């Protein structure tokens, strides 16, 4: 793989997409529209996955045409309850045979966080394999990769690239498609329907991207 400024900029765009997707799965409020969350997502997607941009633009239109309360109601029905969750946002509910939370897959995710130098905040209420947490972890890994490249430490950067690929394979890429299908099926608001499409398309594309980059890192 030939290291260029263009490549590093592309990695920065990838990190932005993961960071913004993570934010989209947090509790919604007026700040989603006020801070241009979906607009920023569309801008980050443009250089790396143009096919996903229409979904982000549809999300922005949904934020403009629906109240924050409307978005929150759909968010709660999908991810919070109080009744059966329409789209459980936890990896373990898709990866464990009995769809339980805090299973062996959750422990594996925690080990990967710690191995990368990330400790869970004791005050965090979400289970460690929440979709927002796993997306944010990918953002973190890419950020560390970029830092290593800028410090001319290609060996360290390669480790972070491999960690990204393995985490997608074992976690987000393994349960993300089923989760996205549940979100799209259960969502009533176009914000979450389009978020599901955007998330699925990006994760699949990024898995292919990393397969090429990690496979060709020695070139």
PDB file of N, CA and C in Angstrom, residues 24-85:
ATOM      1  N   UNK A  24     -25.764   9.151  15.566  1.00  0.00           N
ATOM      2  CA  UNK A  24     -27.142   8.962  15.098  1.00  0.00           C
ATOM      3  C   UNK A  24     -27.896   7.924  15.916  1.00  0.00           C
ATOM      4  N   UNK A  25     -27.166   7.018  16.567  1.00  0.00           N
ATOM      5  CA  UNK A  25     -27.816   5.987  17.376  1.00  0.00           C
ATOM      6  C   UNK A  25     -27.892   6.363  18.853  1.00  0.00           C
ATOM      7  N   UNK A  26     -27.501   7.580  19.178  1.00  0.00           N
ATOM      8  CA  UNK A  26     -27.668   8.085  20.541  1.00  0.00           C
ATOM      9  C   UNK A  26     -29.065   8.692  20.683  1.00  0.00           C
ATOM     10  N   UNK A  27     -29.444   8.991  21.911  1.00  0.00           N
ATOM     11  CA  UNK A  27     -30.772   9.560  22.158  1.00  0.00           C
ATOM     12  C   UNK A  27     -30.930  10.864  21.390  1.00  0.00           C
ATOM     13  N   UNK A  28     -31.956  10.969  20.553  1.00  0.00           N
ATOM     14  CA  UNK A  28     -32.110  12.161  19.714  1.00  0.00           C
ATOM     15  C   UNK A  28     -32.694  13.349  20.470  1.00  0.00           C
ATOM     16  N   UNK A  29     -32.323  14.525  20.002  1.00  0.00           N
ATOM     17  CA  UNK A  29     -32.854  15.760  20.558  1.00  0.00           C
ATOM     18  C   UNK A  29     -32.794  16.842  19.499  1.00  0.00           C
ATOM     19  N   UNK A  30     -33.065  18.071  19.886  1.00  0.00           N
ATOM     20  CA  UNK A  30     -33.044  19.180  18.927  1.00  0.00           C
ATOM     21  C   UNK A  30     -31.678  19.348  18.267  1.00  0.00           C
ATOM     22  N   UNK A  31     -30.622  18.918  18.981  1.00  0.00           N
ATOM     23  CA  UNK A  31     -29.270  19.112  18.459  1.00  0.00           C
ATOM     24  C   UNK A  31     -29.017  18.319  17.182  1.00  0.00           C
ATOM     25  N   UNK A  32     -29.772  17.271  16.940  1.00  0.00           N
ATOM     26  CA  UNK A  32     -29.590  16.511  15.699  1.00  0.00           C
ATOM     27  C   UNK A  32     -29.764  17.431  14.491  1.00  0.00           C
ATOM     28  N   UNK A  33     -30.820  18.229  14.515  1.00  0.00           N
ATOM     29  CA  UNK A  33     -31.083  19.147  13.403  1.00  0.00           C
ATOM     30  C   UNK A  33     -30.231  20.403  13.518  1.00  0.00           C
ATOM     31  N   UNK A  34     -30.119  20.930  14.739  1.00  0.00           N
ATOM     32  CA  UNK A  34     -29.404  22.191  14.945  1.00  0.00           C
ATOM     33  C   UNK A  34     -27.930  22.086  14.582  1.00  0.00           C
ATOM     34  N   UNK A  35     -27.323  20.939  14.841  1.00  0.00           N
ATOM     35  CA  UNK A  35     -25.899  20.765  14.568  1.00  0.00           C
ATOM     36  C   UNK A  35     -25.635  20.137  13.200  1.00  0.00           C
ATOM     37  N   UNK A  36     -26.694  19.931  12.427  1.00  0.00           N
ATOM     38  CA  UNK A  36     -26.532  19.398  11.070  1.00  0.00           C
ATOM     39  C   UNK A  36     -25.938  18.004  11.034  1.00  0.00           C
ATOM     40  N   UNK A  37     -26.391  17.142  11.943  1.00  0.00           N
ATOM     41  CA  UNK A  37     -25.830  15.793  12.042  1.00  0.00           C
ATOM     42  C   UNK A  37     -25.886  15.040  10.715  1.00  0.00           C
ATOM     43  N   UNK A  38     -27.056  14.995  10.097  1.00  0.00           N
ATOM     44  CA  UNK A  38     -27.199  14.253   8.837  1.00  0.00           C
ATOM     45  C   UNK A  38     -26.488  14.955   7.681  1.00  0.00           C
ATOM     46  N   UNK A  39     -26.467  16.282   7.686  1.00  0.00           N
ATOM     47  CA  UNK A  39     -25.732  17.028   6.652  1.00  0.00           C
ATOM     48  C   UNK A  39     -24.246  16.691   6.721  1.00  0.00           C
ATOM     49  N   UNK A  40     -23.717  16.668   7.939  1.00  0.00           N
ATOM     50  CA  UNK A  40     -22.304  16.343   8.116  1.00  0.00           C
ATOM     51  C   UNK A  40     -22.011  14.904   7.694  1.00  0.00           C
ATOM     52  N   UNK A  41     -22.956  14.017   7.962  1.00  0.00           N
ATOM     53  CA  UNK A  41     -22.790  12.625   7.545  1.00  0.00           C
ATOM     54  C   UNK A  41     -22.738  12.525   6.022  1.00  0.00           C
ATOM     55  N   UNK A  42     -23.620  13.241   5.352  1.00  0.00           N
ATOM     56  CA  UNK A  42     -23.625  13.235   3.883  1.00  0.00           C
ATOM     57  C   UNK A  42     -22.299  13.753   3.334  1.00  0.00           C
ATOM     58  N   UNK A  43     -21.763  14.801   3.958  1.00  0.00           N
ATOM     59  CA  UNK A  43     -20.494  15.373   3.502  1.00  0.00           C
ATOM     60  C   UNK A  43     -19.335  14.402   3.700  1.00  0.00           C
ATOM     61  N   UNK A  44     -19.359  13.664   4.807  1.00  0.00           N
ATOM     62  CA  UNK A  44     -18.291  12.695   5.076  1.00  0.00           C
ATOM     63  C   UNK A  44     -18.385  11.491   4.148  1.00  0.00           C
ATOM     64  N   UNK A  45     -19.604  11.115   3.790  1.00  0.00           N
ATOM     65  CA  UNK A  45     -19.803   9.966   2.907  1.00  0.00           C
ATOM     66  C   UNK A  45     -19.421  10.258   1.458  1.00  0.00           C
ATOM     67  N   UNK A  46     -19.563  11.487   1.037  1.00  0.00           N
ATOM     68  CA  UNK A  46     -19.360  11.849  -0.370  1.00  0.00           C
ATOM     69  C   UNK A  46     -18.035  11.332  -0.941  1.00  0.00           C
ATOM     70  N   UNK A  47     -16.902  11.482  -0.232  1.00  0.00           N
ATOM     71  CA  UNK A  47     -15.633  11.023  -0.811  1.00  0.00           C
ATOM     72  C   UNK A  47     -15.406   9.516  -0.708  1.00  0.00           C
ATOM     73  N   UNK A  48     -16.109   8.837   0.203  1.00  0.00           N
ATOM     74  CA  UNK A  48     -15.804   7.419   0.438  1.00  0.00           C
ATOM     75  C   UNK A  48     -16.883   6.447  -0.028  1.00  0.00           C
ATOM     76  N   UNK A  49     -18.140   6.892  -0.040  1.00  0.00           N
ATOM     77  CA  UNK A  49     -19.232   6.006  -0.467  1.00  0.00           C
ATOM     78  C   UNK A  49     -20.398   6.858  -0.958  1.00  0.00           C
ATOM     79  N   UNK A  50     -20.274   7.322  -2.183  1.00  0.00           N
ATOM     80  CA  UNK A  50     -21.271   8.238  -2.734  1.00  0.00           C
ATOM     81  C   UNK A  50     -22.665   7.621  -2.801  1.00  0.00           C
ATOM     82  N   UNK A  51     -22.717   6.288  -2.940  1.00  0.00           N
ATOM     83  CA  UNK A  51     -24.021   5.619  -3.034  1.00  0.00           C
ATOM     84  C   UNK A  51     -24.850   5.783  -1.765  1.00  0.00           C
ATOM     85  N   UNK A  52     -24.190   6.040  -0.640  1.00  0.00           N
ATOM     86  CA  UNK A  52     -24.906   6.170   0.631  1.00  0.00           C
ATOM     87  C   UNK A  52     -25.360   7.598   0.914  1.00  0.00           C
ATOM     88  N   UNK A  53     -24.885   8.547   0.133  1.00  0.00           N
ATOM     89  CA  UNK A  53     -25.224   9.955   0.379  1.00  0.00           C
ATOM     90  C   UNK A  53     -26.730  10.218   0.340  1.00  0.00           C
ATOM     91  N   UNK A  54     -27.488   9.649  -0.621  1.00  0.00           N
ATOM     92  CA  UNK A  54     -28.938   9.897  -0.632  1.00  0.00           C
ATOM     93  C   UNK A  54     -29.630   9.507   0.672  1.00  0.00           C
ATOM     94  N   UNK A  55     -29.153   8.452   1.324  1.00  0.00           N
ATOM     95  CA  UNK A  55     -29.757   8.054   2.594  1.00  0.00           C
ATOM     96  C   UNK A  55     -29.539   9.134   3.654  1.00  0.00           C
ATOM     97  N   UNK A  56     -28.321   9.682   3.692  1.00  0.00           N
ATOM     98  CA  UNK A  56     -28.027  10.737   4.661  1.00  0.00           C
ATOM     99  C   UNK A  56     -28.849  11.992   4.365  1.00  0.00           C
ATOM    100  N   UNK A  57     -29.031  12.298   3.091  1.00  0.00           N
ATOM    101  CA  UNK A  57     -29.841  13.466   2.731  1.00  0.00           C
ATOM    102  C   UNK A  57     -31.307  13.250   3.110  1.00  0.00           C
ATOM    103  N   UNK A  58     -31.787  12.030   2.947  1.00  0.00           N
ATOM    104  CA  UNK A  58     -33.156  11.718   3.379  1.00  0.00           C
ATOM    105  C   UNK A  58     -33.293  11.848   4.890  1.00  0.00           C
ATOM    106  N   UNK A  59     -32.247  11.477   5.614  1.00  0.00           N
ATOM    107  CA  UNK A  59     -32.250  11.643   7.069  1.00  0.00           C
ATOM    108  C   UNK A  59     -32.350  13.118   7.439  1.00  0.00           C
ATOM    109  N   UNK A  60     -31.612  13.944   6.705  1.00  0.00           N
ATOM    110  CA  UNK A  60     -31.649  15.381   6.974  1.00  0.00           C
ATOM    111  C   UNK A  60     -33.037  15.952   6.703  1.00  0.00           C
ATOM    112  N   UNK A  61     -33.664  15.493   5.635  1.00  0.00           N
ATOM    113  CA  UNK A  61     -35.024  15.944   5.328  1.00  0.00           C
ATOM    114  C   UNK A  61     -36.004  15.509   6.419  1.00  0.00           C
ATOM    115  N   UNK A  62     -35.791  14.312   6.952  1.00  0.00           N
ATOM    116  CA  UNK A  62     -36.662  13.821   8.028  1.00  0.00           C
ATOM    117  C   UNK A  62     -36.512  14.676   9.279  1.00  0.00           C
ATOM    118  N   UNK A  63     -35.284  15.089   9.576  1.00  0.00           N
ATOM    119  CA  UNK A  63     -35.055  15.945  10.743  1.00  0.00           C
ATOM    120  C   UNK A  63     -35.718  17.304  10.560  1.00  0.00           C
ATOM    121  N   UNK A  64     -35.752  17.771   9.312  1.00  0.00           N
ATOM    122  CA  UNK A  64     -36.351  19.078   9.038  1.00  0.00           C
ATOM    123  C   UNK A  64     -37.873  19.032   9.057  1.00  0.00           C
ATOM    124  N   UNK A  65     -38.444  17.887   8.723  1.00  0.00           N
ATOM    125  CA  UNK A  65     -39.904  17.795   8.586  1.00  0.00           C
ATOM    126  C   UNK A  65     -40.602  17.124   9.768  1.00  0.00           C
ATOM    127  N   UNK A  66     -39.828  16.606  10.722  1.00  0.00           N
ATOM    128  CA  UNK A  66     -40.409  15.970  11.903  1.00  0.00           C
ATOM    129  C   UNK A  66     -39.840  16.611  13.166  1.00  0.00           C
ATOM    130  N   UNK A  67     -40.646  16.685  14.182  1.00  0.00           N
ATOM    131  CA  UNK A  67     -40.181  17.254  15.443  1.00  0.00           C
ATOM    132  C   UNK A  67     -39.208  16.305  16.128  1.00  0.00           C
ATOM    133  N   UNK A  68     -38.417  16.866  17.044  1.00  0.00           N
ATOM    134  CA  UNK A  68     -37.498  16.035  17.821  1.00  0.00           C
ATOM    135  C   UNK A  68     -38.270  14.989  18.612  1.00  0.00           C
ATOM    136  N   UNK A  69     -39.483  15.338  19.035  1.00  0.00           N
ATOM    137  CA  UNK A  69     -40.312  14.395  19.784  1.00  0.00           C
ATOM    138  C   UNK A  69     -40.723  13.212  18.908  1.00  0.00           C
ATOM    139  N   UNK A  70     -41.037  13.483  17.650  1.00  0.00           N
ATOM    140  CA  UNK A  70     -41.386  12.400  16.719  1.00  0.00           C
ATOM    141  C   UNK A  70     -40.223  11.416  16.572  1.00  0.00           C
ATOM    142  N   UNK A  71     -39.022  11.967  16.433  1.00  0.00           N
ATOM    143  CA  UNK A  71     -37.829  11.130  16.288  1.00  0.00           C
ATOM    144  C   UNK A  71     -37.603  10.327  17.564  1.00  0.00           C
ATOM    145  N   UNK A  72     -37.787  10.977  18.701  1.00  0.00           N
ATOM    146  CA  UNK A  72     -37.570  10.317  19.991  1.00  0.00           C
ATOM    147  C   UNK A  72     -38.544   9.163  20.209  1.00  0.00           C
ATOM    148  N   UNK A  73     -39.780   9.338  19.789  1.00  0.00           N
ATOM    149  CA  UNK A  73     -40.783   8.272  19.944  1.00  0.00           C
ATOM    150  C   UNK A  73     -40.350   7.028  19.166  1.00  0.00           C
ATOM    151  N   UNK A  74     -39.880   7.223  17.940  1.00  0.00           N
ATOM    152  CA  UNK A  74     -39.429   6.083  17.140  1.00  0.00           C
ATOM    153  C   UNK A  74     -38.174   5.458  17.745  1.00  0.00           C
ATOM    154  N   UNK A  75     -37.262   6.295  18.199  1.00  0.00           N
ATOM    155  CA  UNK A  75     -36.035   5.820  18.857  1.00  0.00           C
ATOM    156  C   UNK A  75     -36.367   4.930  20.043  1.00  0.00           C
ATOM    157  N   UNK A  76     -37.315   5.375  20.855  1.00  0.00           N
ATOM    158  CA  UNK A  76     -37.689   4.620  22.053  1.00  0.00           C
ATOM    159  C   UNK A  76     -38.310   3.279  21.693  1.00  0.00           C
ATOM    160  N   UNK A  77     -39.198   3.282  20.710  1.00  0.00           N
ATOM    161  CA  UNK A  77     -39.850   2.035  20.298  1.00  0.00           C
ATOM    162  C   UNK A  77     -38.841   1.038  19.733  1.00  0.00           C
ATOM    163  N   UNK A  78     -37.866   1.546  19.011  1.00  0.00           N
ATOM    164  CA  UNK A  78     -36.872   0.673  18.389  1.00  0.00           C
ATOM    165  C   UNK A  78     -35.864   0.121  19.388  1.00  0.00           C
ATOM    166  N   UNK A  79     -35.341   1.018  20.239  1.00  0.00           N
ATOM    167  CA  UNK A  79     -34.151   0.674  21.013  1.00  0.00           C
ATOM    168  C   UNK A  79     -34.306   0.636  22.531  1.00  0.00           C
ATOM    169  N   UNK A  80     -35.386   1.205  23.068  1.00  0.00           N
ATOM    170  CA  UNK A  80     -35.506   1.354  24.520  1.00  0.00           C
ATOM    171  C   UNK A  80     -36.619   0.507  25.124  1.00  0.00           C
ATOM    172  N   UNK A  81     -37.772   0.499  24.556  1.00  0.00           N
ATOM    173  CA  UNK A  81     -38.927  -0.182  25.153  1.00  0.00           C
ATOM    174  C   UNK A  81     -39.975   0.851  25.557  1.00  0.00           C
ATOM    175  N   UNK A  82     -40.857   0.577  26.539  1.00  0.00           N
ATOM    176  CA  UNK A  82     -40.764  -0.444  27.591  1.00  0.00           C
ATOM    177  C   UNK A  82     -41.194  -1.844  27.161  1.00  0.00           C
ATOM    178  N   UNK A  83     -41.770  -1.956  25.971  1.00  0.00           N
ATOM    179  CA  UNK A  83     -42.216  -3.269  25.529  1.00  0.00           C
ATOM    180  C   UNK A  83     -41.081  -3.953  24.763  1.00  0.00           C
ATOM    181  N   UNK A  84     -41.368  -5.011  24.059  1.00  0.00           N
ATOM    182  CA  UNK A  84     -40.344  -5.728  23.310  1.00  0.00           C
ATOM    183  C   UNK A  84     -39.652  -4.788  22.328  1.00  0.00           C
ATOM    184  N   UNK A  85     -38.322  -4.804  22.352  1.00  0.00           N
ATOM    185  CA  UNK A  85     -37.570  -3.930  21.465  1.00  0.00           C
ATOM    186  C   UNK A  85     -37.744  -4.376  20.016  1.00  0.00           C
TER     187      UNK A  85
END
